[in-house]
């Protein structure tokens, strides 16, 4: 059984930074790509960022490229999302997920396991 536990969300003002963490267990972490997605109230879940199993390749949504950075520490079975210059439109529940491949991908249907989510609220 794969377990993913996100942390690091909170309430911040526009322009601030947050770092989300996702601790994984129950699967060979370093064998699979990881991703972050988010869902705002009344909206569909959307892709944010993904990272390959080695960490050598990353992929970002246009809306966050240049502001967010995804990284991973395979020794700690943890993936991170550093979020800088936050905007009110970044407000959402953020989820980490394990892909079914080693390659960083955006399609949510290619992710097998999901965390419970962590709330990020950015005030203007």
PDB file of C-alpha atoms in Angstrom, residues 7 10 13 71 73-74 87 92 104 109 115-116 119:
ATOM      1  CA  UNK A   7       2.622  19.057   4.463  1.00  0.00           C
ATOM      2  CA  UNK A  10      -0.934  27.468   4.913  1.00  0.00           C
ATOM      3  CA  UNK A  13      -0.015  36.975   1.542  1.00  0.00           C
ATOM      4  CA  UNK A  71      12.612  18.644  -6.477  1.00  0.00           C
ATOM      5  CA  UNK A  73      15.284  13.557  -2.334  1.00  0.00           C
ATOM      6  CA  UNK A  74      15.223   9.849  -3.077  1.00  0.00           C
ATOM      7  CA  UNK A  87      -0.577  34.847  -6.231  1.00  0.00           C
ATOM      8  CA  UNK A  92      -6.071  25.557  -3.977  1.00  0.00           C
ATOM      9  CA  UNK A 104       7.786  13.375 -15.758  1.00  0.00           C
ATOM     10  CA  UNK A 109      -4.654   9.662 -15.397  1.00  0.00           C
ATOM     11  CA  UNK A 115      -2.032  12.101  -1.124  1.00  0.00           C
ATOM     12  CA  UNK A 116      -4.804  13.653   0.911  1.00  0.00           C
ATOM     13  CA  UNK A 119      -4.491  23.670   1.560  1.00  0.00           C
TER      14      UNK A 119
END
